[in-house]
Short mmCIF file of C-alpha atoms in Angstrom, two decimals:
data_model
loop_
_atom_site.label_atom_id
_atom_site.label_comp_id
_atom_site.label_asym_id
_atom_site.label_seq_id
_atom_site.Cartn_x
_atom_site.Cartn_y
_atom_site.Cartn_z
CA UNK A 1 0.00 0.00 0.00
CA UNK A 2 2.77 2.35 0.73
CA UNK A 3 4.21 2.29 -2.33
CA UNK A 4 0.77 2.16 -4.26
CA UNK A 5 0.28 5.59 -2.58
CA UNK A 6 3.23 7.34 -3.38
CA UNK A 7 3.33 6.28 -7.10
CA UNK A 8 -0.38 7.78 -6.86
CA UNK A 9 0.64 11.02 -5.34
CA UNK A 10 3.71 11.21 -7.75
CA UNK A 11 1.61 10.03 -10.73
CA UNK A 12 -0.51 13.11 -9.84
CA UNK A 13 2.27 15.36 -9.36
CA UNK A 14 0.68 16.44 -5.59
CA UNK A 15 3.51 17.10 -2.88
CA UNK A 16 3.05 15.31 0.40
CA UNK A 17 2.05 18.42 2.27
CA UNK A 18 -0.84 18.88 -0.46
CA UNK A 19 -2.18 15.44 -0.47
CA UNK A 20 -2.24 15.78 3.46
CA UNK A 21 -4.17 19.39 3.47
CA UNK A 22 -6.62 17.61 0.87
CA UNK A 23 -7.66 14.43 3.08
CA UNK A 24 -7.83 16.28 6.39
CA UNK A 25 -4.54 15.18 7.64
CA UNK A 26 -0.72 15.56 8.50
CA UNK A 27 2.39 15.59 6.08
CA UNK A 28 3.81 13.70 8.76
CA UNK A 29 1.04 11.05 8.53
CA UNK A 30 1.34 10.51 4.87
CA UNK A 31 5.37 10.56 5.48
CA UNK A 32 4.69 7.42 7.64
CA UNK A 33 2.39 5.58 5.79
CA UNK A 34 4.75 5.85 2.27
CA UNK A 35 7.34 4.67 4.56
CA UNK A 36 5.58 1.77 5.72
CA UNK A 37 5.87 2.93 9.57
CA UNK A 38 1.69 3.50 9.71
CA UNK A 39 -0.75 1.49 8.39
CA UNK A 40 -3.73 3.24 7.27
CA UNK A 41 -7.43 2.69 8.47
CA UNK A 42 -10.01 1.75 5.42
CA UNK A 43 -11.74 5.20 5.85
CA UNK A 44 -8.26 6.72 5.49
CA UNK A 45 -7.25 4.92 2.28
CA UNK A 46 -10.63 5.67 0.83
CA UNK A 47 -10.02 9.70 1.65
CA UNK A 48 -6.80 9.93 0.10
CA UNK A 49 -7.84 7.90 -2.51
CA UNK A 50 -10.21 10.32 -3.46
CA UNK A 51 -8.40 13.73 -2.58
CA UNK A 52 -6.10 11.89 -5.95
CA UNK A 53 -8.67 11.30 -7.56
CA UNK A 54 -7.90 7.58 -8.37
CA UNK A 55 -10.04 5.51 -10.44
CA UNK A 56 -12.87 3.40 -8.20
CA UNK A 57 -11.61 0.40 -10.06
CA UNK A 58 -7.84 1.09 -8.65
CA UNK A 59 -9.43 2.19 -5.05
CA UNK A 60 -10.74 -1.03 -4.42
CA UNK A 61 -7.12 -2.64 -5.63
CA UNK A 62 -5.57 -0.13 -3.07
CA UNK A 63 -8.09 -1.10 -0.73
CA UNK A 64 -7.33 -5.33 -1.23
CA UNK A 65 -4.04 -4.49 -1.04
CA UNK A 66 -3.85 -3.27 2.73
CA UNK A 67 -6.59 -6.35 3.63
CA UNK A 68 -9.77 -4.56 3.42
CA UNK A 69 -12.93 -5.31 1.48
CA UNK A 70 -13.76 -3.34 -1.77
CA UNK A 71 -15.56 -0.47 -0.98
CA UNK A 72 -17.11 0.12 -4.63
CA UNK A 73 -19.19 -2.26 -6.51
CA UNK A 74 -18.51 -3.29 -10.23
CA UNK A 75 -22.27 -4.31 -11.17
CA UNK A 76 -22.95 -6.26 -14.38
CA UNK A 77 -24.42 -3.89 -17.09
CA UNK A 78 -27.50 -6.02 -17.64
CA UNK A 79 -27.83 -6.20 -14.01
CA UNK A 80 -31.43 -5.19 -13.04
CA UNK A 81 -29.99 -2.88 -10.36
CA UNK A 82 -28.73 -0.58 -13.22
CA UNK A 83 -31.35 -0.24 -15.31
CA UNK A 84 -32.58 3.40 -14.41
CA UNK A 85 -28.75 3.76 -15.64
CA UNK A 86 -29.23 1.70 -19.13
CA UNK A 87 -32.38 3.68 -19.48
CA UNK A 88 -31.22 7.06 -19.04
CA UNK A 89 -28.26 6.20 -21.43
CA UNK A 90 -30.47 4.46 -24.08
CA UNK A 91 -32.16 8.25 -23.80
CA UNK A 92 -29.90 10.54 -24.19
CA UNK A 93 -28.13 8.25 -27.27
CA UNK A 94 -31.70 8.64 -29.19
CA UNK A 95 -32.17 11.80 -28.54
CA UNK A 96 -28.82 12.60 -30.60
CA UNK A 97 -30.38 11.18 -33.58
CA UNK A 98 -29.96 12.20 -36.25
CA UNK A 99 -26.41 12.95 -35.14
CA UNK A 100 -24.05 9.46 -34.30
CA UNK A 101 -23.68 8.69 -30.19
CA UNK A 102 -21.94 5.97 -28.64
CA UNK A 103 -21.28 4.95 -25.02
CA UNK A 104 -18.39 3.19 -24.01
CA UNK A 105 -15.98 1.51 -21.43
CA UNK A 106 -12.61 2.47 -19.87
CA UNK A 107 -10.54 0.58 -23.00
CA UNK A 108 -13.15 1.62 -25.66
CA UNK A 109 -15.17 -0.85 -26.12
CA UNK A 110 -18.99 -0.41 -27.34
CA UNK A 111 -21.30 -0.37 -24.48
CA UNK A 112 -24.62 0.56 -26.81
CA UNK A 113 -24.42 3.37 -29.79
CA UNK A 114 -28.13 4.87 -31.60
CA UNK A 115 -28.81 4.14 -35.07
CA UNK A 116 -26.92 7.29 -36.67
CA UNK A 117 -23.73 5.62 -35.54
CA UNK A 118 -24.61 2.08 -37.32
CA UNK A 119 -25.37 4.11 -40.05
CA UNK A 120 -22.06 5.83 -40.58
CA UNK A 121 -20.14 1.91 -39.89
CA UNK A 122 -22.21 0.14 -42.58
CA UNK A 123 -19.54 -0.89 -44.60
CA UNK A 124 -16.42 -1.93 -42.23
CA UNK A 125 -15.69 -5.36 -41.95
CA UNK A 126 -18.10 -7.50 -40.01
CA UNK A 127 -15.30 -8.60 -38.12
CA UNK A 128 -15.18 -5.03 -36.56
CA UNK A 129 -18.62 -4.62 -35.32
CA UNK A 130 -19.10 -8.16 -34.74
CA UNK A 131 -18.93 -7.74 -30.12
CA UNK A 132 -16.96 -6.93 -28.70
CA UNK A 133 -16.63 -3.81 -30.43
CA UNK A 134 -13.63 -1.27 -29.94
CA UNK A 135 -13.89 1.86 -31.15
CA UNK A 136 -10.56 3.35 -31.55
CA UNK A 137 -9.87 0.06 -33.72
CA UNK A 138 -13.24 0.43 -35.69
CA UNK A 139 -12.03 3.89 -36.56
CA UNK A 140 -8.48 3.29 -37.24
CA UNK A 141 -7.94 0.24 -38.61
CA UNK A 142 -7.52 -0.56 -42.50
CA UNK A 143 -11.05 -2.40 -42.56
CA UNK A 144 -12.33 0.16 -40.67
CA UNK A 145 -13.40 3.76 -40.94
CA UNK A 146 -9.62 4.65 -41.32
CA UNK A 147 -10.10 4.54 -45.58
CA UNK A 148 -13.09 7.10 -45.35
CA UNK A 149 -11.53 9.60 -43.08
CA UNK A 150 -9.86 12.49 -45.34
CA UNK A 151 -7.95 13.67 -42.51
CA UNK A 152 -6.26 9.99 -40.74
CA UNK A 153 -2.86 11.66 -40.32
CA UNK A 154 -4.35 14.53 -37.84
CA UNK A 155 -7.59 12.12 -37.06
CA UNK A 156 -4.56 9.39 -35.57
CA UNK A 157 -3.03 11.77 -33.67
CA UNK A 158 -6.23 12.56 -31.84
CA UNK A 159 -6.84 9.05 -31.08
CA UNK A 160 -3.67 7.80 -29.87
CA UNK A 161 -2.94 11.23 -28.23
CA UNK A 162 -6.33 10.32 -26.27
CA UNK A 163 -5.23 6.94 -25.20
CA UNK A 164 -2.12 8.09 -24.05
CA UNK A 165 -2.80 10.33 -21.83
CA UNK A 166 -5.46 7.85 -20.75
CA UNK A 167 -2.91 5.90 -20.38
CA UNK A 168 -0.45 8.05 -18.32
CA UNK A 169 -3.42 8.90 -15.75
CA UNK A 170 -4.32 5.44 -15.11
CA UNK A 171 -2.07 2.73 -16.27
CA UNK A 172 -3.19 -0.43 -17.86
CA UNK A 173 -1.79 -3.20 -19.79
CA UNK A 174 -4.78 -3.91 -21.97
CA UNK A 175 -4.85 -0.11 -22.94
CA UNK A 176 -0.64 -0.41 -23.75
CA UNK A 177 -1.78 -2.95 -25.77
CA UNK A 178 -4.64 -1.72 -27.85
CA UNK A 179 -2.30 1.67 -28.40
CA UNK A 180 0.82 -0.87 -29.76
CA UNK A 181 -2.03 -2.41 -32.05
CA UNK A 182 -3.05 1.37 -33.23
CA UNK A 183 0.18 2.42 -34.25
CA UNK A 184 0.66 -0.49 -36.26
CA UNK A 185 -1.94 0.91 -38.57
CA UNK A 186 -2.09 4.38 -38.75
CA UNK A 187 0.29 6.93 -40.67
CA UNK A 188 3.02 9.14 -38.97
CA UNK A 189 0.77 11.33 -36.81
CA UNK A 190 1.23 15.00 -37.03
CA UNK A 191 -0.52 18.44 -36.77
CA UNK A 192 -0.87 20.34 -40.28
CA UNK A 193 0.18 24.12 -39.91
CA UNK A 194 -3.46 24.87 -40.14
CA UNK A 195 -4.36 23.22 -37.02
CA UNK A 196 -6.25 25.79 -34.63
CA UNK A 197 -5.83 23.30 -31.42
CA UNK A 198 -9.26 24.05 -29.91
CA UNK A 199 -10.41 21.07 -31.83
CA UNK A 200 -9.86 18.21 -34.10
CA UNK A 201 -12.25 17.54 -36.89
CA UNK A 202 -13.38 14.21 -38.04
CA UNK A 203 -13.63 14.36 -41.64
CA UNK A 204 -15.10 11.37 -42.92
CA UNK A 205 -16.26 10.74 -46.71
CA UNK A 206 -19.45 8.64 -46.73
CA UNK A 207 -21.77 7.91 -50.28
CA UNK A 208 -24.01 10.83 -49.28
CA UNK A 209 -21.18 12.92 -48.98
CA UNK A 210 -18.73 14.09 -47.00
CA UNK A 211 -19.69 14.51 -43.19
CA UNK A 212 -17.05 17.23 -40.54
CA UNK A 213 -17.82 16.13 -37.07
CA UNK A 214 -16.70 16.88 -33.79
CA UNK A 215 -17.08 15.54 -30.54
CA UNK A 216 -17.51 16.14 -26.83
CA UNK A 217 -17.30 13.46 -24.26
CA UNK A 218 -19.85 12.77 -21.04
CA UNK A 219 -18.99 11.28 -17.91
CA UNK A 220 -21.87 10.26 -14.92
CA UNK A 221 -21.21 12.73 -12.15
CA UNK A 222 -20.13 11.09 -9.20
CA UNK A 223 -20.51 7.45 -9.34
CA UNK A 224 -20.28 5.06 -6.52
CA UNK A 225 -20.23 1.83 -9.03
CA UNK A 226 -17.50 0.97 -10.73
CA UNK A 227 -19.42 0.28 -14.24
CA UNK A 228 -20.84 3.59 -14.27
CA UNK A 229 -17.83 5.32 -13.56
CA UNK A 230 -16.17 3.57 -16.36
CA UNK A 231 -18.60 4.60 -19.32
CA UNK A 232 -18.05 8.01 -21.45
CA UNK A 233 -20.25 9.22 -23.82
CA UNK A 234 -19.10 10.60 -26.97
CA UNK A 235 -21.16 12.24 -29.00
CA UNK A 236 -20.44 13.28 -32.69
CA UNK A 237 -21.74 16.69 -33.47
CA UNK A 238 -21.82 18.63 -36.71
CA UNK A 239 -19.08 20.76 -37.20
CA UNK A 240 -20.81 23.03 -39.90
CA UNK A 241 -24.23 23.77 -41.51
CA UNK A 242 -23.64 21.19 -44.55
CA UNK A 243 -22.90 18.38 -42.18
CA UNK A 244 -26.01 18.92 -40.09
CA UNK A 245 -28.05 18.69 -43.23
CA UNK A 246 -26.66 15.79 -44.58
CA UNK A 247 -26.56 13.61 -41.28
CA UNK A 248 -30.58 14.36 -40.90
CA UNK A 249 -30.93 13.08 -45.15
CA UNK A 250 -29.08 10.26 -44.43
CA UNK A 251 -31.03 9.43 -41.25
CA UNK A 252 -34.43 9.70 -43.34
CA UNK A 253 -33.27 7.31 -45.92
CA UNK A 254 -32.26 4.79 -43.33
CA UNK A 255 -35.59 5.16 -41.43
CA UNK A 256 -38.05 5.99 -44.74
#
């Protein structure tokens, strides 16, 4: 546990005598418990956990490894207790018809997307969208999207940027892995001269035409289960007037 904590702390670049000041402690109490000369109560591990804003998933490992019990639960998503959860979702995904909407988990993978987004992956390879789907892959590799999106070189960089810094804030193996995969397919990554850094387009050439989309990502505010806190939304929104137009044609010939 001691260590766990430090490489927390240092992962989250917070000095001792900050870390203690957010849990409602001492710098001399965190000193001893990174040293291994305190062990820390269950309620304590839980606070600083939180003041560094660690991942519930990677509480509970904290938490196992100093003997306690989870304190977060990691429900099944077709578990009856969250289906006000899978409702709500299922809501808010329809309701961004005609523009695409997916939700998924901490590595990417498709929890449930509305029918714009099935719409716009039509034509990959089965093998893509057969479950379980990832998304990063779905967009990046060569049976993929990657082949329809006009801008791959600066599209890449936003993906595997993403990851990344995922990555970096909360290791895991499976997410090394999936990035190693990624880089395997995609060009050189770099920013054109042009780029205005606010936000990165995806420009993606479909038979209706071609579609400029941006995105902003959802989280559930303050989650006690460690499902929930694991799914992001990310919506795909147009970026100008002619995309707008064109996503709400292409969802009335798909629904006539």
């Amino acid at each position: 546990m001691s260590d766990d904590l430090r490489t927390w702390r240092l992962r989250r670049k917070v000095s001792q005598i900050d870390l203690a000041l957010r849990a409602g402690t001492t710098q001399r109490h965190i000193s001893f418990i990174e040293s291994g000369r305190s062990s820390p109560g269950r309620a304590m591990i839980i606070r600083l956990a939180e003041s560094l804003d660690v991942p519930l998933r990677e509480r509970n490992a904290l938490l196992l490894a100093s003997g306690y019990a989870p304190a977060y639960p990691e429900t099944p998503w077709d578990d009856t207790l969250l289906t006000p959860i899978r409702a709500a979702v299922e809501q808010v995904l329809q309701a961004h018809n005609p523009y695409p909407a997916i939700v998924v988990d901490r590595h990417g993978t498709l929890v449930s997307a509305n029918t714009a987004f099935h719409t716009l992956t039509a034509d990959v390879s089965p093998t893509l969208v057969t479950p379980p789907v990832n998304i990063p892959r779905l967009l990046l590799h060569p049976t993929g999207l990657a082949p329809h999106i006009t801008n791959l070189d600066e599209w890449a960089h936003h993906v595997l940027d993403a990851l990344r810094t995922q990555a970096a804030r909360t290791p895991d193996p499976a997410l090394d892995a999936l990035i190693a995969e990624l880089t395997t397919y995609t060009p050189t990554p770099h920013v054109p001269p042009t780029h205005l850094g606010f936000a990165t387009p995806l420009c993606l050439r479909t038979p209706a035409g071609e579609l400029h989309l941006l995105t902003t990502l959802t989280h559930f505010a303050t989650p006690h289960d460690v499902t929930v806190a694991e799914l992001r939304l990310e919506a795909f929104l147009p970026a100008d007037a002619p995309t707008a137009t064109l996503l709400t044609t292409m969802a009335t010939r798909s629904n006539p």
